[in-house]
CSV table of C-alpha atoms in Angstrom, one decimal:
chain,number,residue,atom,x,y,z
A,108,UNK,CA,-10.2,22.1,-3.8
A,109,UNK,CA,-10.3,18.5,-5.4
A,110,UNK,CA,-13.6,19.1,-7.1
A,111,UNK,CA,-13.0,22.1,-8.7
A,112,UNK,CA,-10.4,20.4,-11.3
A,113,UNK,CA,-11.7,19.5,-15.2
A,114,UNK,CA,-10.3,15.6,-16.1
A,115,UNK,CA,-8.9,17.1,-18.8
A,116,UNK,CA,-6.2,19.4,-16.7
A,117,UNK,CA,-5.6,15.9,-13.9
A,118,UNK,CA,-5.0,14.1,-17.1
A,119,UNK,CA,-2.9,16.3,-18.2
A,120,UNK,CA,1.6,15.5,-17.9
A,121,UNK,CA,1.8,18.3,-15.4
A,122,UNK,CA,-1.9,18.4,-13.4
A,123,UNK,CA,-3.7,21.2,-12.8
A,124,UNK,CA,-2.4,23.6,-9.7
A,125,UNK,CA,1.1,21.8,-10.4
A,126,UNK,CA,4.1,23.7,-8.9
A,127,UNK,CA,5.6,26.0,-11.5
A,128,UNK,CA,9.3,24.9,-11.9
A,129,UNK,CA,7.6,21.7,-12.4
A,130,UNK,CA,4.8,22.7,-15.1
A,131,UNK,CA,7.9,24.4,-16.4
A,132,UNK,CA,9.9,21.5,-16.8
A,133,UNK,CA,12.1,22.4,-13.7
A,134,UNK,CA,11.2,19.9,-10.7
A,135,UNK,CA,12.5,21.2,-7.3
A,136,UNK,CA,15.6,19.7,-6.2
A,137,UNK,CA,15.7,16.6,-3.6
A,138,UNK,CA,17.0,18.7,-1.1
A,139,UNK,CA,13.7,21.2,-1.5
A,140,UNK,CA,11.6,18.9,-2.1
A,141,UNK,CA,12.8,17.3,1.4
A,142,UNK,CA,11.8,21.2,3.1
A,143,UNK,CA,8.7,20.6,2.0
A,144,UNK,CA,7.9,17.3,2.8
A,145,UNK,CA,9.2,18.1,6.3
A,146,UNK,CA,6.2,18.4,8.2
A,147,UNK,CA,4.8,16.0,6.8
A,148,UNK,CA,7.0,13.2,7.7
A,149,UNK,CA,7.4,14.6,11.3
A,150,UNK,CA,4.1,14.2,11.7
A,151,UNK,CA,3.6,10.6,10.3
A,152,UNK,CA,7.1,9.4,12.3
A,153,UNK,CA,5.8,11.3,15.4
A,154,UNK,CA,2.3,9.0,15.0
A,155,UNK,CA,4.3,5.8,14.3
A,156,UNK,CA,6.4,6.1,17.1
A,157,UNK,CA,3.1,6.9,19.5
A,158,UNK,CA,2.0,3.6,17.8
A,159,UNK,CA,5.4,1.5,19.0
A,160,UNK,CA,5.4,3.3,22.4
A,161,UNK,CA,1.3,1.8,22.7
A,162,UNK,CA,2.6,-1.3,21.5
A,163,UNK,CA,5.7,-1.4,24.1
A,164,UNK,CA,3.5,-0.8,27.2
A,165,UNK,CA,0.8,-3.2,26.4
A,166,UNK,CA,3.7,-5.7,25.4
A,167,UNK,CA,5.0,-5.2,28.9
A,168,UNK,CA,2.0,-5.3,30.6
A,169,UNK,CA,0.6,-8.8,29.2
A,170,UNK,CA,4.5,-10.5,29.3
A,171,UNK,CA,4.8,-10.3,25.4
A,172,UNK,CA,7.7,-9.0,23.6
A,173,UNK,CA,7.2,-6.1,21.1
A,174,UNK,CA,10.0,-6.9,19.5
A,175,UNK,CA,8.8,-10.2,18.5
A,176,UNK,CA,5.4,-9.2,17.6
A,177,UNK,CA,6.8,-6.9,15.2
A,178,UNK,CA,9.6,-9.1,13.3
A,179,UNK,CA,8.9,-12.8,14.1
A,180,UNK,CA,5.2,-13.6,13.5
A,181,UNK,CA,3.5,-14.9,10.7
A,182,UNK,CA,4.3,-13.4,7.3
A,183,UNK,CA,7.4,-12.1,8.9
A,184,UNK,CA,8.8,-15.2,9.4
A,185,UNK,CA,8.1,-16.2,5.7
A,186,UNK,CA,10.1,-13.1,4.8
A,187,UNK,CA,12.9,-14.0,7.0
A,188,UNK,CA,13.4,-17.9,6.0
A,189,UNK,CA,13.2,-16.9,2.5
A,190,UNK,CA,16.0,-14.1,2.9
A,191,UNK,CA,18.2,-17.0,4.8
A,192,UNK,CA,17.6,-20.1,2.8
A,193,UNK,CA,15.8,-18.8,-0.6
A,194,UNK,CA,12.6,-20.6,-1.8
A,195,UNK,CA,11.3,-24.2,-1.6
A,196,UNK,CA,9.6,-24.6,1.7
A,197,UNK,CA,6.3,-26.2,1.8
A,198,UNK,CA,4.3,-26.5,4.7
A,199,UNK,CA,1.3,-29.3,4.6
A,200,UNK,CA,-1.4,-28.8,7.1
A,201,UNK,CA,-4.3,-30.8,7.8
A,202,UNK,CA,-7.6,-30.3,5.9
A,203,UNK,CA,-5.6,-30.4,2.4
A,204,UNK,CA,-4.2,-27.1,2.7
A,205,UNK,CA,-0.3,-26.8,1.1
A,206,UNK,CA,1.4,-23.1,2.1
A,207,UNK,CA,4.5,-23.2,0.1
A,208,UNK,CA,6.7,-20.2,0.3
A,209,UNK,CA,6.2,-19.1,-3.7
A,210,UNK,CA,3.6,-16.9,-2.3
A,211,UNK,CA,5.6,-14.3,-0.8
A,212,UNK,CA,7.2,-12.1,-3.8
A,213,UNK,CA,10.8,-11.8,-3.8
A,214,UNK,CA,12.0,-7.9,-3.7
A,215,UNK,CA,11.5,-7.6,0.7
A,216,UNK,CA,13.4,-10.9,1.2
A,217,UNK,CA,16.1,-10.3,-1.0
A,218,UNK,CA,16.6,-6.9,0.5
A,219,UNK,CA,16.8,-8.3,3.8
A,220,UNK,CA,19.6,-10.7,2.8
A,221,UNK,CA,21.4,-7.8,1.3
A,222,UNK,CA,21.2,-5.6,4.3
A,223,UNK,CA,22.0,-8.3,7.0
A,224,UNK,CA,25.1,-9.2,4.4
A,225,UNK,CA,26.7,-5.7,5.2
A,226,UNK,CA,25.4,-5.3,8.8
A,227,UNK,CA,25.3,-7.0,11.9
A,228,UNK,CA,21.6,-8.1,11.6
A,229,UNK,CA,19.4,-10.8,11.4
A,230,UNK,CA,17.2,-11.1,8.5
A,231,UNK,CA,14.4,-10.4,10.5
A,232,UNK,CA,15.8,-7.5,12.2
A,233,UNK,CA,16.7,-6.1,8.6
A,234,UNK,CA,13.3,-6.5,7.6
A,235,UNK,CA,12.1,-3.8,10.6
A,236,UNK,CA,14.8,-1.2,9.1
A,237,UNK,CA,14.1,-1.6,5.7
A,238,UNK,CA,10.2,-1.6,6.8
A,239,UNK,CA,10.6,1.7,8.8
A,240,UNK,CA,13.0,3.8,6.5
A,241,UNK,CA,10.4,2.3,3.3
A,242,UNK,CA,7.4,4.3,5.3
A,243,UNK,CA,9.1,7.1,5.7
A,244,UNK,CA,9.9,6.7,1.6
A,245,UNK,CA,6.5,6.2,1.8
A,246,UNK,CA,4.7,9.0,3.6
A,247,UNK,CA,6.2,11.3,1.1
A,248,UNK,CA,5.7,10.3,-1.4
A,249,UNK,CA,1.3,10.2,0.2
A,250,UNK,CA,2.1,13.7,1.5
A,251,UNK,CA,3.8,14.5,-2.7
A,252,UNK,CA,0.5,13.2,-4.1
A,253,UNK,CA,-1.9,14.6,-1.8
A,254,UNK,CA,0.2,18.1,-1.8
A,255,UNK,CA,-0.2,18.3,-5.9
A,256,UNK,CA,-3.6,17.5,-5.8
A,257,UNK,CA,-4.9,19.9,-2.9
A,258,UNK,CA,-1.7,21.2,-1.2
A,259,UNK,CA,0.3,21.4,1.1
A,260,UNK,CA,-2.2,20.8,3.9
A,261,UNK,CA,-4.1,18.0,2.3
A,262,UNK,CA,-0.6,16.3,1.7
A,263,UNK,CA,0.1,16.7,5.3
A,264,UNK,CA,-3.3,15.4,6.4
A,265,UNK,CA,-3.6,12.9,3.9
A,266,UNK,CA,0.4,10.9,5.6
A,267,UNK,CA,-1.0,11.5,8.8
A,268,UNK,CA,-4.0,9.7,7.9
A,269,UNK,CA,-2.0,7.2,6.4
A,270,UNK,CA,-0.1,6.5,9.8
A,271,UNK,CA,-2.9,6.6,11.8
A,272,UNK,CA,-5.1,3.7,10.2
A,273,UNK,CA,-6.4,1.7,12.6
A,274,UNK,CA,-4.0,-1.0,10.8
A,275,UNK,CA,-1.4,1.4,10.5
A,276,UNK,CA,1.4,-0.7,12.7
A,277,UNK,CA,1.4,-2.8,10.0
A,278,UNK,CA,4.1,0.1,8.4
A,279,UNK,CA,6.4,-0.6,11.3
A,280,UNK,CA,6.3,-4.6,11.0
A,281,UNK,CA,8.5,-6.7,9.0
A,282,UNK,CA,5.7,-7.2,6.0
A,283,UNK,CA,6.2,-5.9,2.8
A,284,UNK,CA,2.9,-2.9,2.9
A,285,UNK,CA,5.4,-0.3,3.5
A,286,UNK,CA,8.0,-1.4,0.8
A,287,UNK,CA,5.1,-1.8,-1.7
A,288,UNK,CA,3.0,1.8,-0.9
A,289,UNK,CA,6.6,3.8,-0.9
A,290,UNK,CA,7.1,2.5,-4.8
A,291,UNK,CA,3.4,2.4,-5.9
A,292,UNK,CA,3.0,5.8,-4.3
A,293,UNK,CA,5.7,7.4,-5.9
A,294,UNK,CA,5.3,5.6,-9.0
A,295,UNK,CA,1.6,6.9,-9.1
A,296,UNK,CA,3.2,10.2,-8.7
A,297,UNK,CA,5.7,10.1,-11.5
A,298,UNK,CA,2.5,9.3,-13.5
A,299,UNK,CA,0.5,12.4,-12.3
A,300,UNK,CA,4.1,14.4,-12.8
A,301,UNK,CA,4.6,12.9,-16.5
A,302,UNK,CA,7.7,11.0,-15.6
A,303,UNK,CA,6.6,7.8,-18.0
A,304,UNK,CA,10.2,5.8,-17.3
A,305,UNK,CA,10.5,6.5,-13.8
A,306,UNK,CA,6.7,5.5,-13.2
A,307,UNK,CA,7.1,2.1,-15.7
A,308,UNK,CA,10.6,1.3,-13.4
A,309,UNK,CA,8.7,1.9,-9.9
A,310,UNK,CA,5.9,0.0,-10.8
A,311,UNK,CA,8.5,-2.8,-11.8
A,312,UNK,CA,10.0,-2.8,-8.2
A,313,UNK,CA,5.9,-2.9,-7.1
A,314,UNK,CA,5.5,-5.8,-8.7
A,315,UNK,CA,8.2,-7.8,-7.3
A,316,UNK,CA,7.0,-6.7,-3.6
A,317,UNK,CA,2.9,-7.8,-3.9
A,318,UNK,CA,0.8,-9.3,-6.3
A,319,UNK,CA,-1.3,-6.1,-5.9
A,320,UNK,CA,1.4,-4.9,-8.1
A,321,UNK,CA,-1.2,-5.3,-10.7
A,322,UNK,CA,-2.5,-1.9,-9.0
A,323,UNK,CA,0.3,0.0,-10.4
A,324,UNK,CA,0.6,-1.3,-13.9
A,325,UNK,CA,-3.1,-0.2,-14.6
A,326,UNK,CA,-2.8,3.1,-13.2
A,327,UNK,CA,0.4,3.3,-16.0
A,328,UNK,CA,-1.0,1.5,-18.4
A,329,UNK,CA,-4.5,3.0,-18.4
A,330,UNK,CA,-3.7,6.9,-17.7
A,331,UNK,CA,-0.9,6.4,-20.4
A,332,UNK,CA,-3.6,5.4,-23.0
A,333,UNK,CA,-6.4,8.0,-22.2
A,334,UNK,CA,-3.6,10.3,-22.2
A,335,UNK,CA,-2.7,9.6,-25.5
A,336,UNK,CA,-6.3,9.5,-26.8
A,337,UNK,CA,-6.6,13.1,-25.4
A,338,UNK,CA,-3.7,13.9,-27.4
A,339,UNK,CA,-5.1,13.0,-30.1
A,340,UNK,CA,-8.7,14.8,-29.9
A,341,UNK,CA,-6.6,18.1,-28.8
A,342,UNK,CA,-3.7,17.8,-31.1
A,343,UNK,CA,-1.5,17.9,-28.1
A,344,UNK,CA,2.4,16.4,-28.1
A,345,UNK,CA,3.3,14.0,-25.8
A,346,UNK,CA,6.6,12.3,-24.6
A,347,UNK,CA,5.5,9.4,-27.2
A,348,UNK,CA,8.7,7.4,-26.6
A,349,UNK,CA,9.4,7.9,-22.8
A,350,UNK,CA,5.8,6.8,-22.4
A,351,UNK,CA,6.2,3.9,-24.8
A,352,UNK,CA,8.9,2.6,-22.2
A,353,UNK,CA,7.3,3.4,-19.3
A,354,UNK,CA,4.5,1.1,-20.1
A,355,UNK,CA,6.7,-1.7,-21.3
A,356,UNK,CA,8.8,-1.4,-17.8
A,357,UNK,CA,5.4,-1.4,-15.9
A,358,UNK,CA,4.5,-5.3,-15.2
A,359,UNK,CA,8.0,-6.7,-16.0
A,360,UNK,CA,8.8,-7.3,-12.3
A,361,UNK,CA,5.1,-8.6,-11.6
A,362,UNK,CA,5.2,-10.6,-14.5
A,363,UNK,CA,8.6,-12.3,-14.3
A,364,UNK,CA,8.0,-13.6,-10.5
A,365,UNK,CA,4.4,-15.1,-12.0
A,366,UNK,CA,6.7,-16.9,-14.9
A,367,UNK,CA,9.3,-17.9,-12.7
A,368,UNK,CA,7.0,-19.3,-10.5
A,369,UNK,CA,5.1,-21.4,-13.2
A,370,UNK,CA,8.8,-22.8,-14.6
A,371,UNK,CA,9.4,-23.6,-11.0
A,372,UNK,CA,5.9,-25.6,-10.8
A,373,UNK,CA,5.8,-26.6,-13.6
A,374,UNK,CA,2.8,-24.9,-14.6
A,375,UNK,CA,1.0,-22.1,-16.3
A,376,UNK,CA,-0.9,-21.3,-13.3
A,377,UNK,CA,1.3,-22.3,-11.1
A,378,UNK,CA,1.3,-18.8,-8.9
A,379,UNK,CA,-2.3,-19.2,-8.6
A,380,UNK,CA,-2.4,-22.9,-7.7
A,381,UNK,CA,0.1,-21.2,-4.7
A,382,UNK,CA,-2.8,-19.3,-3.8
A,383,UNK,CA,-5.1,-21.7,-4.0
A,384,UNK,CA,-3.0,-24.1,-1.5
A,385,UNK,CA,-3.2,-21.3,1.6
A,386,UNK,CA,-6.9,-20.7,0.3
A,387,UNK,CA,-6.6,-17.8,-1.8
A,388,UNK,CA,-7.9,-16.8,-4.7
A,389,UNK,CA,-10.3,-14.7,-6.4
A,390,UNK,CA,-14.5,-15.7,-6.4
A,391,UNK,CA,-15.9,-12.1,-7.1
A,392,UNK,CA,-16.6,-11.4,-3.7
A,393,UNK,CA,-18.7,-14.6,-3.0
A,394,UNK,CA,-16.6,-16.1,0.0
A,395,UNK,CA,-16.7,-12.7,1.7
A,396,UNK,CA,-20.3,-11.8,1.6
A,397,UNK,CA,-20.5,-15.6,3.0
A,398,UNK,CA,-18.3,-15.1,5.5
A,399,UNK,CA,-20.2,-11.5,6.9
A,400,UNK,CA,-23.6,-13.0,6.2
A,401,UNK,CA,-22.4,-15.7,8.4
A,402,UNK,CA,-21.3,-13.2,11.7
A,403,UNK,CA,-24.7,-11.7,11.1
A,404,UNK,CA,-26.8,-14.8,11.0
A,405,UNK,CA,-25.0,-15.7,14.7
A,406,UNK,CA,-24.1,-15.1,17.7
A,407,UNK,CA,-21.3,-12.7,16.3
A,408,UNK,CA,-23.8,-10.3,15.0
A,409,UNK,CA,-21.8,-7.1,15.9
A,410,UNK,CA,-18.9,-8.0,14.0
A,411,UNK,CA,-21.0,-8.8,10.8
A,412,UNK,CA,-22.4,-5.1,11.6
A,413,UNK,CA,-19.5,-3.9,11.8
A,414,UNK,CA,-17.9,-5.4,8.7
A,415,UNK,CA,-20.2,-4.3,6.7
A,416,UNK,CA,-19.7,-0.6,8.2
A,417,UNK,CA,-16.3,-0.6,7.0
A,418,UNK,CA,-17.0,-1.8,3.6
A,419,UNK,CA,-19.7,0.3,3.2
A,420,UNK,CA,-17.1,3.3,4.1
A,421,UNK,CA,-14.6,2.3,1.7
A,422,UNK,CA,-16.8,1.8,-1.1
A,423,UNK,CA,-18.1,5.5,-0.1
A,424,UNK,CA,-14.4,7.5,-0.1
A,425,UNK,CA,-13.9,5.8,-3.4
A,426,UNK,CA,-17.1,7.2,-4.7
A,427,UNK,CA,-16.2,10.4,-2.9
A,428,UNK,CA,-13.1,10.3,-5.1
A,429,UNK,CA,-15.0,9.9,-8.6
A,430,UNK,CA,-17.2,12.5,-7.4
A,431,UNK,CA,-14.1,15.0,-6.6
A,432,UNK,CA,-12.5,14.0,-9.8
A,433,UNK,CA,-9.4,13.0,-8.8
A,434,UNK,CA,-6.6,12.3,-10.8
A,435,UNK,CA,-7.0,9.1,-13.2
A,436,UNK,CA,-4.0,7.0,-11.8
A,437,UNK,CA,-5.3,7.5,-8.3
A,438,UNK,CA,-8.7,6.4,-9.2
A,439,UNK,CA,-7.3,3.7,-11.6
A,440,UNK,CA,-4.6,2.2,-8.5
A,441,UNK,CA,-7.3,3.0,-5.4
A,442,UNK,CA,-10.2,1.0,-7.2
A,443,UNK,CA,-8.3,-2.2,-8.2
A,444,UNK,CA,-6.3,-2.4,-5.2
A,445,UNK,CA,-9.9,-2.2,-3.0
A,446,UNK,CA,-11.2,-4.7,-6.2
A,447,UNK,CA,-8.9,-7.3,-5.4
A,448,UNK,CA,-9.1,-7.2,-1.5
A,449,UNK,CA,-12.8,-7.3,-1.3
A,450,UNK,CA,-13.1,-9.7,-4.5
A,451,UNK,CA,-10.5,-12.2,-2.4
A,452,UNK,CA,-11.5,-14.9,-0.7
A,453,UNK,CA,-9.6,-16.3,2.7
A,454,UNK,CA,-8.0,-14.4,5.6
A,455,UNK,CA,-11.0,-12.1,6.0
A,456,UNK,CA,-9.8,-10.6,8.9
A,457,UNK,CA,-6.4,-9.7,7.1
A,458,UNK,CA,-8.1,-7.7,3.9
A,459,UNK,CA,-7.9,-4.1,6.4
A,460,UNK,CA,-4.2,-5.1,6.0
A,461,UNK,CA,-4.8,-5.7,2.0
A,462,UNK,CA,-6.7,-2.2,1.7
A,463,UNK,CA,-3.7,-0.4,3.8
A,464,UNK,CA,-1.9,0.5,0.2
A,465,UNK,CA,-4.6,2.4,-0.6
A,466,UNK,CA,-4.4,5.9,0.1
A,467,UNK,CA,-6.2,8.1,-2.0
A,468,UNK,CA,-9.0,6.7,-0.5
A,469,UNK,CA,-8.4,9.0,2.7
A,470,UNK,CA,-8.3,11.6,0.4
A,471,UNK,CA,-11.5,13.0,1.1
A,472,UNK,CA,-11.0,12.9,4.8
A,473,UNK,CA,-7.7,14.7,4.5
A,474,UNK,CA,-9.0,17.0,2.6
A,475,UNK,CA,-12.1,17.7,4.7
A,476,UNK,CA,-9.1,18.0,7.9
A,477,UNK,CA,-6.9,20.4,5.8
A,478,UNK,CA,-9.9,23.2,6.1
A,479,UNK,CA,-10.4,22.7,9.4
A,480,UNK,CA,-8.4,25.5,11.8
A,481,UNK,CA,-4.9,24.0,12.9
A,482,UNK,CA,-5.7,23.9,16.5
A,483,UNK,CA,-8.6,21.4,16.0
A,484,UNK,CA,-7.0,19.8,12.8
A,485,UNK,CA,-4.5,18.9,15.2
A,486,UNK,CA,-6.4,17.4,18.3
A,487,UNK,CA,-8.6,15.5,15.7
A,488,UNK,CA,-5.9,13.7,14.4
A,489,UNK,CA,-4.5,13.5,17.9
A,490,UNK,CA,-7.2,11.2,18.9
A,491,UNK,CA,-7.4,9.5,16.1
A,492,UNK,CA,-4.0,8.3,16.6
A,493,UNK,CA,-4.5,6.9,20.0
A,494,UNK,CA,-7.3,4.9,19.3
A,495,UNK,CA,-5.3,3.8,16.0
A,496,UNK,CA,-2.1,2.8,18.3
A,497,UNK,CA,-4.5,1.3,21.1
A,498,UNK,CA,-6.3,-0.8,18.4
A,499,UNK,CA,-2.8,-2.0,16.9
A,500,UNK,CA,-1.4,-3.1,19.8
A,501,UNK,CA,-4.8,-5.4,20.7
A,502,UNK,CA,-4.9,-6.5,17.1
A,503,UNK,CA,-0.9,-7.6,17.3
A,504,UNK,CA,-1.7,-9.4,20.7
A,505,UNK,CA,-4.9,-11.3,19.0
A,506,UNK,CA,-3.7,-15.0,18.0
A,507,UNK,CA,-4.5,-14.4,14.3
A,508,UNK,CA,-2.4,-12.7,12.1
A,509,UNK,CA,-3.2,-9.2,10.8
């Protein structure tokens, strides 16, 4: 069970409950590691898939084309102009508003030019294969973290839970969510498993994917100094210099993108003043309480109710999290990716989308689903599905992006 773990032994290189080749030294080989994973990514594809199928069939039914809905609507087509014809475009709406393409980080465009270079793709097209193989990436790496911390079954629920957030299509679009969770995820992980260079390099990649990138580098940064403060009380040896370059790797891919972009402006806050041209940026939280007191003030009452449901809910699996003491990265990358959706203000209806990174918060649910018995785990998560594929195909039909 989560709860019944000290800080000290989550803290700790290996993790309480770890695996023994691992505590040993001896991590399982890809190739087991796979086995074990197995279920867990049948489970998530097998959800995904009832997600596209929902998708399909609505598509048909109101005349629209999945296809398109998936790879060629808003931030898609960012993606896909930046992978053909790099950055400088700079669209000026009315009402002052400037959306130049510097807010979109580089690593998802640049892997679609790559991919369409060596097969016969389009850019968008090659953003729906590298989105679908990078959730797959993804999911185990959920299922690795959720498996070390409760086991196998919580790691199983805790994917399938993943896929089945009601914003969960999102992993099977041509955004950059799924690129960003797989290396976060696994870079969390390497931190949990006390593989300091591995974490710093993932959480690199992370921040060249989203600006939430930032996550990752204070999980790394943070566990690595309790860590070493632990070490010190306890007398304990630690990997001094692995850790050293882990931390140094951490926010060199988040922070070269924000210098690059200042050069290119010709300005220290230049990445910010992006931001601040699509109506972006970061006021505590102020624009978003405005924005719900404002549905519940009208005539669109129910959907202030219900926003502030689903805040409420979040903010209460990250408290059940503290409570169950999870792991410190988790905690650490969970709380300041929720932190920067809910403190952003602009595209209110997209922050669902902004939260989707953040997995351990379903960590308590999938743990409560792992002790349930198989049979009802399984029609539980059944239904959840559905209503998660129904909503995602009325969400991708709206005329707002997610």
């Amino acid at each position: 069970m989560l709860d019944n773990r000290s800080v000290t032994d989550l803290l700790s290189p290996t993790g309480a409950g770890a695996p023994a080749a691992a505590a040993a030294g001896r991590p399982p080989g890809a190739r087991a590691a796979l086995r074990h994973a197995a279920p867990a990514l049948l489970v998530y594809a097998g959800i995904r898939v009832m997600g596209i199928v929902v998708l399909a069939v609505w598509g048909w039914a109101a005349g629209k084309d999945p296809h398109q809905l998936l790879s060629a609507r808003w931030d898609s087509l960012w993606y896909s102009r930046i992978a053909e014809e790099g950055y400088g475009y700079t669209l000026h709406l009315s009402g002052g508003k400037v959306h130049s393409d510097l807010a979109f980080f580089p690593l998802l465009p640049w892997l679609e030019r790559a991919l369409s270079a060596v097969l016969p793709l389009s850019a968008a097209d090659a953003g729906l294969v590298i989105s679908a193989v990078a959730s797959l990436f993804a999911a185990w790496a959920v299922f690795a973290v959720g498996d070390r911390v409760g086991g196998r079954r919580t790691g199983i629920a805790l994917a399938a839970l993943w896929a089945a957030l009601p914003v969960g299509i999102v992993q099977s679009m041509a955004y950059s969510e799924s690129l960003f969770t797989a290396l976060a995820a696994w870079s969390v992980y390497c931190v949990l498993t006390g593989r300091w260079v591995w974490a710093g390099a993932l959480a690199a990649l992370a921040g060249l994917t989203r600006p939430v990138g930032a996550a990752v580098v204070a999980a790394v940064w943070i566990t690595a100094a309790v860590t070493l403060l632990r070490a010190r009380r306890t007398g304990g040896q630690e990997p001094l210099a692995r850790m050293a370059l882990g931390v140094v790797l951490a926010p060199l891919g988040w922070l070269a993108y924000f210098v690059w972009v200042g050069v290119r402006t010709g300005s220290v806050t230049g990445y910010l003043d992006v931001q601040g041209g699509w109506g972006n940026g970061f006021d505590g939280g102020l624009a978003f309480g405005a924005f719900i007191a404002g549905r519940l003030t009208g005539s669109a009452w129910p959907a202030g109710v219900g926003l502030l449901i689903g805040v409420a809910l979040v903010i209460r699996l990250y408290a059940a999290g503290v409570r169950q003491r999870q792991p410190l990265p988790l905690l650490v990358y969970a709380g300041v990716v929720l932190l920067l959706a809910l403190t952003a203000k602009g595209y209110f209806g997209s922050k669902p989308r902004l939260m989707l990174p953040a997995f351990p918060l379903l960590l308590p649910l999938a743990a409560a689903l792992a002790r349930l018995r198989t049979a009802r785990a399984a029609g539980t998560l059944a239904a959840v599905a559905l209503v998660s594929a129904l909503y995602g195909a009325f969400w991708l039909h709206g005329s707002g992006p997610p």
